[in-house]
Coordinates of C-alpha atoms and ligand atoms in Angstrom, one line a residue:
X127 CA 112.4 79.8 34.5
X128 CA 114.7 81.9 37.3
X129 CA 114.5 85.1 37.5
X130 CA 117.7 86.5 37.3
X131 CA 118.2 90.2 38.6
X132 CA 122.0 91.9 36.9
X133 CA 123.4 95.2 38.3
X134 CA 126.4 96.0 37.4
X135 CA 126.1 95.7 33.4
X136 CA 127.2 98.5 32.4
X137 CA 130.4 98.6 33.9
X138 CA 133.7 96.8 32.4
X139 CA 133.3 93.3 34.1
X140 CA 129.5 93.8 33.2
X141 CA 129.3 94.5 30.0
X142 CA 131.9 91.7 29.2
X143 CA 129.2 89.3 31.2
X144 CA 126.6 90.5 28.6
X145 CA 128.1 90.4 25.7
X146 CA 129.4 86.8 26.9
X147 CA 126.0 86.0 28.2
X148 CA 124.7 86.9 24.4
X149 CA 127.3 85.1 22.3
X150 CA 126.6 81.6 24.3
X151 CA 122.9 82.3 24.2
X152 CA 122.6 81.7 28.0
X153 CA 119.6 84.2 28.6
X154 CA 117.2 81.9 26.7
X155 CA 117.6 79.6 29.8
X156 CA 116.4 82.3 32.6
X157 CA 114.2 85.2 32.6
X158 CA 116.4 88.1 33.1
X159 CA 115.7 92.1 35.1
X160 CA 118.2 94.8 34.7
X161 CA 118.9 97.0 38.0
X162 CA 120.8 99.9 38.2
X163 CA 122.1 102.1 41.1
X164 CA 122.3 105.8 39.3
X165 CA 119.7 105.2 36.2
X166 CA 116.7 103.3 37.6
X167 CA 113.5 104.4 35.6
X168 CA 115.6 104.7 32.5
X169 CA 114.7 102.7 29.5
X170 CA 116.3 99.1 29.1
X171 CA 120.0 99.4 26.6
X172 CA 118.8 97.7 23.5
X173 CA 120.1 94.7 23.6
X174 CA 118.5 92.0 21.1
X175 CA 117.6 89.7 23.9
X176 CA 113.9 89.5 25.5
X177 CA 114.1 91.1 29.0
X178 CA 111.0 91.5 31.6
X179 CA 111.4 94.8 32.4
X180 CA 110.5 97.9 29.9
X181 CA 112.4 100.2 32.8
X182 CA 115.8 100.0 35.1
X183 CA 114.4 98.9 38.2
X184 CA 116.3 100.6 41.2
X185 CA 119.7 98.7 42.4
X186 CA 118.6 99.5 45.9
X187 CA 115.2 98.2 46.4
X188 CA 115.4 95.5 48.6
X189 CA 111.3 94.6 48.0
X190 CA 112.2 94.3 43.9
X191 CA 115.7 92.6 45.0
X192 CA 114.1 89.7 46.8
X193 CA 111.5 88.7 43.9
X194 CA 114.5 87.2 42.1
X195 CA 115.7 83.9 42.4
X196 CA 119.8 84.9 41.6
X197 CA 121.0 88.3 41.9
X198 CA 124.3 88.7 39.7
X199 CA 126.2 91.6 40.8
X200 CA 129.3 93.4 38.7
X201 CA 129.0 97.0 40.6
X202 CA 131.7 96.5 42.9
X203 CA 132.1 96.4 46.7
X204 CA 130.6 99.5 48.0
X205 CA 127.4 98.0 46.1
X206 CA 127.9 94.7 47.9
X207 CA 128.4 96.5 51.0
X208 CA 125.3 98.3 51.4
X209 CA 122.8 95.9 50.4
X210 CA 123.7 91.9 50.8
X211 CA 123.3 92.2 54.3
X212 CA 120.0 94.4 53.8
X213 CA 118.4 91.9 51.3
X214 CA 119.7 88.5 53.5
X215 CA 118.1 90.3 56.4
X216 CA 114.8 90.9 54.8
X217 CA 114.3 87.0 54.4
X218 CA 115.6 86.3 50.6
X219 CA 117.2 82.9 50.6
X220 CA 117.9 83.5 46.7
X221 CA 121.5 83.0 45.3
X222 CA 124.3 85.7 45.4
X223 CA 126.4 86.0 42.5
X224 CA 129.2 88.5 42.8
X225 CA 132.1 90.0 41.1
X226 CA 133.5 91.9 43.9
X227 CA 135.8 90.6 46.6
X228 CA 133.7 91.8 49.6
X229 CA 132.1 88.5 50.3
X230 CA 134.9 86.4 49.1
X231 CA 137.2 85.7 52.4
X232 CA 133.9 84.7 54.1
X233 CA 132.8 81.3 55.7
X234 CA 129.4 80.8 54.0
X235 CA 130.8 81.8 50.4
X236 CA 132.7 80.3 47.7
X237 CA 135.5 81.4 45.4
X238 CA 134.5 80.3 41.8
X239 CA 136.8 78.7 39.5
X240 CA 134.9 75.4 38.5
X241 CA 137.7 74.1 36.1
X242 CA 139.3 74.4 39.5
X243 CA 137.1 74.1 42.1
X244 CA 134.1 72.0 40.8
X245 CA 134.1 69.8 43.7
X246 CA 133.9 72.9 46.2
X247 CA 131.0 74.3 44.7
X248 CA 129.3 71.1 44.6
X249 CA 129.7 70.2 47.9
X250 CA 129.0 73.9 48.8
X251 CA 125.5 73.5 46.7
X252 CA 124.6 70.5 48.4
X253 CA 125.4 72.1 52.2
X254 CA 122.5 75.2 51.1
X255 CA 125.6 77.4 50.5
X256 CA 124.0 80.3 48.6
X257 CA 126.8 82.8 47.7
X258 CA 129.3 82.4 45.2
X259 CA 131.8 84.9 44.4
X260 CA 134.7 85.5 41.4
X261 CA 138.1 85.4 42.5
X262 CA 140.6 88.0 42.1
X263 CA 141.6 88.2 38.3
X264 CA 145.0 87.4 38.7
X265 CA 144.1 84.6 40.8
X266 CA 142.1 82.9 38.7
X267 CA 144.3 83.5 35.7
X268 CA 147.3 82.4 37.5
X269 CA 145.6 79.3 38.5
X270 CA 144.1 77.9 35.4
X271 CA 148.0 78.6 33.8
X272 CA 149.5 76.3 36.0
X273 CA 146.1 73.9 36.8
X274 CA 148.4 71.6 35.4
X275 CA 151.1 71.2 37.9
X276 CA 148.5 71.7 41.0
X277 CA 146.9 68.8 39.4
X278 CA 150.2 66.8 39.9
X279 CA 151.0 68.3 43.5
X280 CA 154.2 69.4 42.0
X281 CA 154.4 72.8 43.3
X282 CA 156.0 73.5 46.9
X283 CA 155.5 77.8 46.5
X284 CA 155.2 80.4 43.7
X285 CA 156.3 84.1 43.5
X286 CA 154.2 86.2 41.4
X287 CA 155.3 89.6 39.7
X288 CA 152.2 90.6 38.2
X289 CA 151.8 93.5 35.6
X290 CA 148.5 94.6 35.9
X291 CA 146.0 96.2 32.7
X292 CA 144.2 99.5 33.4
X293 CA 141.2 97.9 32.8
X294 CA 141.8 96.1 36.2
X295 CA 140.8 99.3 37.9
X296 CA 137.8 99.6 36.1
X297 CA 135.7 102.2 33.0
X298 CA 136.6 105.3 34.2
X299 CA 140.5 104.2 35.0
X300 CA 140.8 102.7 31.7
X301 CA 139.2 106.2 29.8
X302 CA 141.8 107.7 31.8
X303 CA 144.9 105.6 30.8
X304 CA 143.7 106.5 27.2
X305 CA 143.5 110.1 28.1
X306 CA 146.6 110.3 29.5
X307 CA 148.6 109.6 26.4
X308 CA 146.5 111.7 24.3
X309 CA 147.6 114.1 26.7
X310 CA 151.1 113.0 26.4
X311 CA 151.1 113.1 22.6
X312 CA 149.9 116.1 22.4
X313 CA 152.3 118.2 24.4
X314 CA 155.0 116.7 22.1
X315 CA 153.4 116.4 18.7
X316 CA 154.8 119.0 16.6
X317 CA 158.2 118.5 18.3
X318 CA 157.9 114.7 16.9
X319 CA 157.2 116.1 13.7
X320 CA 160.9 117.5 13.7
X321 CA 163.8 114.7 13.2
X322 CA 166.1 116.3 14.2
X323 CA 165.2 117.4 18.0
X324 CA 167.1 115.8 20.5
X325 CA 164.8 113.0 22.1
X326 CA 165.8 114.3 25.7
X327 CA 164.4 117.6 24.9
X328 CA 161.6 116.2 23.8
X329 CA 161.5 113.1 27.2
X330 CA 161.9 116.2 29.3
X331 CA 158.4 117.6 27.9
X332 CA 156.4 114.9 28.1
X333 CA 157.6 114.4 31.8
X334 CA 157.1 117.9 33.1
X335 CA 153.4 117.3 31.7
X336 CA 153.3 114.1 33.4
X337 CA 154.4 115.8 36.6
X338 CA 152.2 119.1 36.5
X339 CA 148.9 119.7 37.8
X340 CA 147.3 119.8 34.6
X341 CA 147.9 116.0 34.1
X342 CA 144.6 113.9 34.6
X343 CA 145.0 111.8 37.1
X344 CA 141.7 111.9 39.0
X345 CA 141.0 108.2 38.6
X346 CA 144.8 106.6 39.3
X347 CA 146.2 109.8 41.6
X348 CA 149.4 109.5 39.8
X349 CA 150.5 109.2 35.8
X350 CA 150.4 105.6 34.6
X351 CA 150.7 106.3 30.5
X352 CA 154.7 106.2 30.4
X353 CA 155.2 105.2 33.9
X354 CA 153.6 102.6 36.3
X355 CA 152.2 101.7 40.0
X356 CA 153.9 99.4 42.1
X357 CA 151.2 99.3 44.4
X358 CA 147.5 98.4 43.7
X359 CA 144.8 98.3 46.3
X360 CA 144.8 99.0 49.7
X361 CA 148.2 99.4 52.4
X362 CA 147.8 96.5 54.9
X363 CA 150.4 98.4 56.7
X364 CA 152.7 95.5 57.1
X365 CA 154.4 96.1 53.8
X366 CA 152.3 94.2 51.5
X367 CA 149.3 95.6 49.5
X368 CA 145.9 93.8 49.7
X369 CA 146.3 92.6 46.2
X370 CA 149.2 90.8 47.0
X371 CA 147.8 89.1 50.4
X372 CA 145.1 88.3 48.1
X373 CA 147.4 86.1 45.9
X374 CA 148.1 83.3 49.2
X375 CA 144.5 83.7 50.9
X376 CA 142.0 83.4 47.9
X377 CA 144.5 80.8 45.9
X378 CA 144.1 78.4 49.2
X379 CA 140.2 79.2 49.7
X380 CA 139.9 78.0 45.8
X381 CA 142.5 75.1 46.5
X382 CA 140.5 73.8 49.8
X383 CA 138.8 70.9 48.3
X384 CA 141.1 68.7 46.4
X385 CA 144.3 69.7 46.6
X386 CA 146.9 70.7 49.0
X387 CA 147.7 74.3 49.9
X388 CA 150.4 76.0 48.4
X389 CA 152.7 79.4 49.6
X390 CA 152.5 82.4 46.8
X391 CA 153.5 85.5 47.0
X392 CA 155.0 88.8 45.2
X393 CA 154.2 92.1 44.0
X394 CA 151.5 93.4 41.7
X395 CA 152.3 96.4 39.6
X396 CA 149.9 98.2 37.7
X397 CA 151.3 99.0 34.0
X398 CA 149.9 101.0 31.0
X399 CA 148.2 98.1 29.4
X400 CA 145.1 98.6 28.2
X401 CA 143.1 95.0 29.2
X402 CA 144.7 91.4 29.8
X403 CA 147.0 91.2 33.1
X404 CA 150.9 89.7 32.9
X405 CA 152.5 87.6 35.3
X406 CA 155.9 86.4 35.9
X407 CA 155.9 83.4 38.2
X408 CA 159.0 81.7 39.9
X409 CA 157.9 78.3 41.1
X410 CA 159.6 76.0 43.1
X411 CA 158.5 72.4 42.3
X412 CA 159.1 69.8 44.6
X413 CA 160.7 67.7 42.1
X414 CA 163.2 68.0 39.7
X415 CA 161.7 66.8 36.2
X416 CA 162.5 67.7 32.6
X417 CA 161.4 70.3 31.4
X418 CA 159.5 68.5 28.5
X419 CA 157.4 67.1 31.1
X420 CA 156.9 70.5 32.7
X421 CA 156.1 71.8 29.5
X422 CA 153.6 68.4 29.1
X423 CA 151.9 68.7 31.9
X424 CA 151.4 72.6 32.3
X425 CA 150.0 72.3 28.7
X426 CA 147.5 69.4 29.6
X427 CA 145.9 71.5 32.6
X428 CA 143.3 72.5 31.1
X429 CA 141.7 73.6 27.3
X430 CA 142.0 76.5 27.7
X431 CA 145.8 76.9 28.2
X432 CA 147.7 77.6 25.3
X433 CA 152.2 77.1 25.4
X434 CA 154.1 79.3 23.9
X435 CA 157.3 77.6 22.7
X436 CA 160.1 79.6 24.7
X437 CA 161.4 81.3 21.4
X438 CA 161.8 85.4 21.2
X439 CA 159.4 85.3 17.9
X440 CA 157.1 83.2 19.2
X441 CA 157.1 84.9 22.8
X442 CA 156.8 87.9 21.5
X443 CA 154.1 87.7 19.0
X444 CA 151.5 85.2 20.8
X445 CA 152.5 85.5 24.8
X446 CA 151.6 89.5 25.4
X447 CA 148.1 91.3 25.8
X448 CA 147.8 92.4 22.7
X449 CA 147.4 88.5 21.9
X450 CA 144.9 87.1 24.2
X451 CA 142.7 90.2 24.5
X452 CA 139.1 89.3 24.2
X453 CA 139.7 85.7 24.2
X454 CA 139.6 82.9 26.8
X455 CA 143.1 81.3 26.2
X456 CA 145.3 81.0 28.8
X457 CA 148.7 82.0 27.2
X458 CA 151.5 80.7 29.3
X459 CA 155.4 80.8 28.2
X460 CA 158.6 81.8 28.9
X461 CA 158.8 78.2 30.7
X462 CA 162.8 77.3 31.7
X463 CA 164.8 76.3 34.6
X464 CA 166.1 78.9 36.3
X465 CA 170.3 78.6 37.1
X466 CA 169.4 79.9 40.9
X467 CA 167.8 75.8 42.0
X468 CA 167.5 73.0 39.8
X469 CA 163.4 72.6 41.1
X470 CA 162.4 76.4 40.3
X471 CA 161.3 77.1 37.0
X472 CA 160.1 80.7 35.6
X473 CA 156.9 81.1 33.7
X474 CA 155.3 83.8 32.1
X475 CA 152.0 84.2 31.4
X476 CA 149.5 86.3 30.2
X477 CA 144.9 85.8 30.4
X478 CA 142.2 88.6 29.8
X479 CA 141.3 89.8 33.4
X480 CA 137.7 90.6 32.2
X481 CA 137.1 87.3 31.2
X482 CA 138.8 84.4 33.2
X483 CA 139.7 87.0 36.0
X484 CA 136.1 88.2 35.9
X485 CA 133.1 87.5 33.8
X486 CA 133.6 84.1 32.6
X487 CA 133.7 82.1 36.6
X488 CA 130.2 84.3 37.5
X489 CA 129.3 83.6 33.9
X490 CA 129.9 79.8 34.5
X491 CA 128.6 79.8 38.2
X492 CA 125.2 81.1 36.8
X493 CA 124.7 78.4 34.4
X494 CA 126.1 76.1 37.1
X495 CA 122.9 77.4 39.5
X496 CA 120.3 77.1 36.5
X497 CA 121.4 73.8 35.6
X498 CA 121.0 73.0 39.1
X499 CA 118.0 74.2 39.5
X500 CA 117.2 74.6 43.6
Ligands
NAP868 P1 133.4 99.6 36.7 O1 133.8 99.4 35.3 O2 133.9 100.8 37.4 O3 131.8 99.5 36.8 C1 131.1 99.6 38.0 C2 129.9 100.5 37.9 O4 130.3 101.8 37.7 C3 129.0 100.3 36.7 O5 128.2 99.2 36.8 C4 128.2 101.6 36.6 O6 127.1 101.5 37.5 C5 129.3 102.6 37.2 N1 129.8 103.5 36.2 C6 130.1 104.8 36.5 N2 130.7 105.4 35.4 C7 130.8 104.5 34.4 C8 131.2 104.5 33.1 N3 131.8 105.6 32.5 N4 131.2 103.4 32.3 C9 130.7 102.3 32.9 N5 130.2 102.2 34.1 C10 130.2 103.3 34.9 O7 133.9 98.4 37.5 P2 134.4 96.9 37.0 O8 135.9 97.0 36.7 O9 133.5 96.4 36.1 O10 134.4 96.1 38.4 C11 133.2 95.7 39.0 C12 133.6 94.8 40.2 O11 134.2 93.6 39.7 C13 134.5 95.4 41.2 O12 134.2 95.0 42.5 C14 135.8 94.8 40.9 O13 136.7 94.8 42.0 C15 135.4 93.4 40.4 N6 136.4 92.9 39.5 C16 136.9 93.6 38.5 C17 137.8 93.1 37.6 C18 138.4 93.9 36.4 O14 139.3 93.3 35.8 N7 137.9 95.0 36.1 C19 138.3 91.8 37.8 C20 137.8 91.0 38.9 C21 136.8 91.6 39.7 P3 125.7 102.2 37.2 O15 125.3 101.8 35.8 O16 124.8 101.7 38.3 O17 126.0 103.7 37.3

């Protein structure tokens, strides 16, 4: 059986790998060692799966590193950063698994979306390619919710207006979010209590909390609960974040074998949901076709997509992230020409970032690599 080496577990994308990992039963098909970079020596969590060792081995020990056959990383880029090179250096020729985006614009990697990109990581496989990373979460969610017109070649560009969860950020940021309208709450509590106070008075509270010193904000620099972020990740300083150039660069890495490239671009806002990112896409098709067969074909992509009937009840209730939170469906809605061009449509749609945008392509690419078996 592989050994399989995980840091990263504990985190959000890791702990959603786990708990995935345990519900499909996937770790009866490797033999699995549990790293970690701040508690190595600490006793195993107790998870009711067999695991080889009693103790956290440490995250940074290249010599332990190279004994396993797949290292499956969820600790981010910094982690990535300081010890792929290290570990390729020192001789392993083991497979890199990877949740971070570090590795992901490089020439020897791949992007994984198999739904998707199958025939990429295949050919990859069979080239000695040995390092496959996730994509960006509302990358892969935004493919796999229109998978079905890609597969048609039907769309000539796509704007994306994403409204990204806390839980994007990560543990600590979404703890935060939730502290921050405890916070809120509690600075206008009793005044809620009273009917009749004037809900201005009681706006103007919560805001000059929100805008004091003694707001937490350690995590997200700025409020988020009652407000939001129209900028996430880093200033290209050119105008566009990095999570935006992400959205035409990784979408045409994943695209590369298969189909033809496509332009996307947009802004990504961070809002004060908890888990599951939004996105509001405009795409320009490059034919002008019913919309039943739009609605047909977006809904054939793949299994995993699931159309909301453009309704307000029905939008409302199934096509937010309260709905798909914690499960794999692809919700994807809001589907209508738009009155500016009879080719562009709009479509709204909604996918839980810690599992399609995340866990679920690493989870997928490891079973891919065992199943494989070089
Ligand atoms: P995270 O929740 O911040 O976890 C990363 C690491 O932080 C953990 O493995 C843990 O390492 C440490 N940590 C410190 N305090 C913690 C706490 N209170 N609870 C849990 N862990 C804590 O990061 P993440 O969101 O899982 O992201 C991991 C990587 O995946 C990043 O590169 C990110 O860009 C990428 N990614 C994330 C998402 C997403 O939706 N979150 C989507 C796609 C890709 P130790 O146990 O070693 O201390």
């Amino acid at each position: 059986m592989k050994k399989v080496g995980f840091i990263g577990w504990r985190g959000m994308v890791g702990s959603v790998l786990i708990k995935s990992m345990i519900d499909e039963s996937d770790f009866k098909n490797l033999e699995p060692y549990f790293f970690s970079t701040s508690q190595a020596g600490q006793k195993n969590p107790e998870w009711n799966i067999k695991y080889k060792n009693e103790l956290l081995i440490d995250a940074y020990n290249i010599e332990e590193l190279s004994k396993m056959d797949i290292v499956i990383t969820c600790q981010g880029g910094e982690y990535t950063d300081k010890v792929f090179s290290k570990l390729r250096k020192s001789g392993w020729n083991g497979h890199w698994v990877d949740a971070a985006s570090s590795l992901r614009m490089k020439k020897d990697s791949v992007i994984v979306l198999d739904p998707i990109n199958q025939l990429s990581i295949d050919e990859a496989y069979d080239k000695g390619i040995k390092n496959w990373v996730g994509g960006n979460c509302t990358v892969s969610l935004m493919l796999l919710a229109i998978h079905g017109l890609l597969k048609e070649d039907l769309v000539e560009w796509v704007s994306s207006m994403t409204y990204q969860a806390a839980s994007g950020a990560g543990a600590k940021n979404m703890r935060e979010l939730l502290l921050q309208m405890g916070q809120i709450y509690s600075s206008v509590s009793d005044d809620l209590i009273q009917k009749d106070l004037n809900i201005l008075d009681i706006d103007g509270k919560a805001m000059a909390l929100m805008n004091s010193g003694n707001f937490q904000k350690d995590n997200f620099k700025v409020p988020l609960a009652g407000n939001l972020i129209p900028w996430i990740d880093e200033d290209l300083n050119n105008g566009q974040s990095r999570e935006e150039w992400k959205g035409q660069s990784e979408t045409n890495k994943i695209l590369s074998s298969g189909f033809k490239s496509i332009k996307v671009d947009g802004l990504c806002v961070r809002i004060g949901t908890m888990r599951s990112h939004a996105q509001a896409l405009t795409i320009k098709l490059k034919k002008n076709i019913p919309i039943e067969t739009i609605n047909k074909i977006i809904s054939n992509g793949n299994q995993w997509v699931k159309l909301i009937q453009n309704d307000k009840k029905s939008s409302m209730n199934l096509l937010s992230p309260a709905a798909v939170s914690g499960k794999l469906d692809i919700a994807v809605g809001r589907i209508r020409k738009l009155d500016i061009e009879e080719n562009c449509i709009s479509v709204f749609t909604v996918g839980d970032q810690l599992l399609w945008g995340a866990a679920e392509p690493i989870r997928r690419m490891l079973k891919i690599l065992i199943k494989k078996g070089r």
